[in-house]
Coordinates of C-alpha atoms in Angstrom, one line a residue:
E1 CA 249.7 189.3 176.9
I2 CA 247.5 190.2 179.9
V3 CA 244.1 188.5 179.4
G4 CA 240.9 189.9 180.9
L5 CA 241.7 193.6 181.1
S6 CA 238.7 194.8 179.0
E7 CA 236.2 192.9 181.2
L8 CA 237.9 194.1 184.4
S9 CA 238.0 197.8 183.3
A10 CA 234.2 197.6 182.6
Q11 CA 233.6 196.5 186.2
L12 CA 235.8 198.9 188.1
T13 CA 236.1 202.6 188.5
T14 CA 238.7 204.3 186.4
E15 CA 240.7 205.1 189.5
K16 CA 240.6 201.6 190.9
F17 CA 241.5 200.1 187.5
T18 CA 244.4 202.5 187.0
S19 CA 245.7 201.8 190.4
L20 CA 245.6 198.0 189.9
M21 CA 247.2 198.2 186.5
N22 CA 250.0 200.4 187.7
E23 CA 250.6 197.8 190.4
C24 CA 250.4 195.0 187.9
F25 CA 252.8 196.6 185.4
E26 CA 255.3 197.5 188.2
F27 CA 255.6 193.8 189.3
V28 CA 255.7 192.6 185.7
I29 CA 258.6 194.9 184.9
K30 CA 260.4 194.1 188.1
K31 CA 260.0 190.3 187.6
I32 CA 261.3 190.5 184.0
E33 CA 264.3 192.6 185.1
L34 CA 265.0 190.2 188.0
Y35 CA 265.5 187.5 185.4
G36 CA 267.7 189.7 183.4
G37 CA 265.2 190.7 180.7
T38 CA 264.1 194.1 179.5
V39 CA 260.6 195.3 178.7
S40 CA 260.9 196.9 175.3
N41 CA 257.3 197.8 174.8
L42 CA 254.1 198.1 176.9
D43 CA 251.0 198.5 174.7
G44 CA 247.7 198.1 176.5
E45 CA 247.4 194.3 177.2
N46 CA 250.6 193.5 175.3
I47 CA 254.0 193.3 176.9
K48 CA 257.1 192.7 174.8
A49 CA 260.1 191.6 176.8
V50 CA 263.5 190.5 175.6
F51 CA 266.2 188.5 177.2
G52 CA 269.7 189.0 175.9
V53 CA 269.0 192.4 174.3
P54 CA 270.5 195.0 174.5
E55 CA 273.2 193.1 176.4
S56 CA 274.1 189.4 176.0
L57 CA 272.6 187.2 178.7
D58 CA 273.8 183.7 179.5
E59 CA 270.9 181.2 179.6
A60 CA 268.5 183.8 178.1
P61 CA 265.9 181.1 177.1
V62 CA 265.9 179.5 180.6
K63 CA 265.5 182.9 182.2
A64 CA 262.6 183.9 179.9
I65 CA 260.7 180.7 180.8
G66 CA 261.5 181.3 184.5
A67 CA 260.1 184.8 184.4
A68 CA 257.0 183.6 182.6
V69 CA 256.3 180.8 185.1
D70 CA 256.8 183.2 188.1
L71 CA 254.6 185.8 186.5
I72 CA 251.7 183.3 186.0
E73 CA 251.9 182.4 189.7
R74 CA 252.2 186.1 190.7
F75 CA 249.0 186.9 188.8
K76 CA 247.1 184.2 190.7
T77 CA 248.2 185.8 194.0
F78 CA 247.4 189.3 192.6
N79 CA 243.8 188.2 191.7
E80 CA 243.3 186.6 195.2
L81 CA 244.7 189.6 197.1
N82 CA 242.6 192.1 195.2
E83 CA 239.5 189.9 195.1
L84 CA 238.9 190.9 191.4
P85 CA 235.4 190.3 190.1
N86 CA 237.0 189.0 186.8
P87 CA 240.5 187.5 187.3
I88 CA 243.2 188.6 184.9
S89 CA 245.9 186.2 183.6
L90 CA 248.8 186.0 181.2
R91 CA 249.5 184.0 178.1
F92 CA 252.9 183.8 176.5
G93 CA 254.5 183.1 173.1
L94 CA 258.3 182.7 173.5
E95 CA 260.8 182.2 170.8
N96 CA 264.6 182.3 170.5
G97 CA 266.7 183.7 167.7
P98 CA 268.1 186.8 166.0
V99 CA 266.3 190.1 166.3
I100 CA 266.7 193.5 164.7
V101 CA 267.3 196.2 167.4
S102 CA 266.3 199.8 166.9
S103 CA 267.7 202.2 169.5
V104 CA 266.9 205.9 170.0
T105 CA 268.3 208.2 172.6
T106 CA 266.2 211.3 173.6
D107 CA 266.9 213.6 176.5
G108 CA 269.7 211.3 177.6
Q109 CA 267.4 208.3 177.9
S110 CA 267.8 205.3 175.7
H111 CA 264.8 203.5 174.2
F112 CA 264.9 200.4 172.1
N113 CA 262.6 198.1 170.2
V114 CA 263.1 194.7 168.6
F115 CA 261.7 193.5 165.2
G116 CA 262.1 190.5 162.9
E117 CA 261.0 187.0 162.4
T118 CA 261.8 185.8 165.9
V119 CA 259.6 188.6 167.4
N120 CA 256.8 187.9 164.9
T121 CA 256.8 184.2 165.6
A122 CA 256.6 184.8 169.3
S123 CA 253.7 187.2 168.9
R124 CA 251.8 184.8 166.5
I125 CA 252.2 181.7 168.6
R126 CA 251.0 183.7 171.7
D127 CA 247.7 184.0 170.0
F128 CA 247.3 180.2 170.2
A129 CA 248.1 180.1 174.0
E130 CA 245.3 179.8 176.5
N131 CA 245.1 181.8 179.7
G132 CA 248.1 180.8 182.0
Q133 CA 249.9 179.0 179.2
I134 CA 253.4 179.4 177.8
L135 CA 253.9 178.3 174.2
A136 CA 257.5 177.9 173.0
G137 CA 258.5 178.2 169.4
P138 CA 260.7 175.6 167.7
N139 CA 264.0 177.4 168.2
L140 CA 263.4 178.0 171.9
Y141 CA 262.3 174.4 172.3
S142 CA 265.4 173.0 170.6
K143 CA 267.6 175.1 173.0
I144 CA 266.1 174.0 176.3
Q145 CA 264.0 170.9 175.6
K146 CA 265.9 168.9 178.3
Q147 CA 265.6 171.6 181.0
F148 CA 261.8 171.8 181.1
E149 CA 258.8 169.6 180.6
F150 CA 257.1 170.3 177.3
F151 CA 253.9 169.1 175.7
A152 CA 253.7 169.1 171.9
M153 CA 250.7 170.6 170.2
E154 CA 249.6 170.2 166.7
P155 CA 251.5 172.5 164.4
V156 CA 249.7 175.7 163.9
P157 CA 249.3 177.9 160.7
V158 CA 251.3 181.1 161.3
K159 CA 251.2 184.1 159.0
G160 CA 254.5 184.4 157.1
Q161 CA 255.4 180.7 157.4
K162 CA 254.9 178.3 154.5
E163 CA 254.4 175.3 156.7
P164 CA 252.5 175.0 160.0
L165 CA 254.7 175.8 163.0
P166 CA 255.4 173.2 165.6
I167 CA 254.8 174.5 169.2

């Protein structure tokens, strides 16, 4: 999720804000694709990216975290270069697991979206992340806990889960 867009849009002209957001979304998409991911949905402040869908990807969890770390740094540079009155930042909720893929082809162009508990969990834990923070769900953590440094948080209550979720 991109944090701070509402405040920024109120301080800039529509033209300036649109230009900055186009630049921002372009580098976000390119960075995700560089790491082998695919943006399945852009919705205002929310960006849904998947790694390993629609095609299998070796080390998808590692690449997802790599993209997130690089994007946090890229946003810092973006803010400095554009001398934004209100800096914008990212916060991430990442999880690993099975997803339901919906694919539609129109006018020869394929579009897809992902659904399911893995997607819901990632979205819900993102809400607990602070600006510039990456939160990993328990399945992602168990896959790559030895490859990155993690700090455990208190388990959080997550809609749809009986027990608080460790992140």
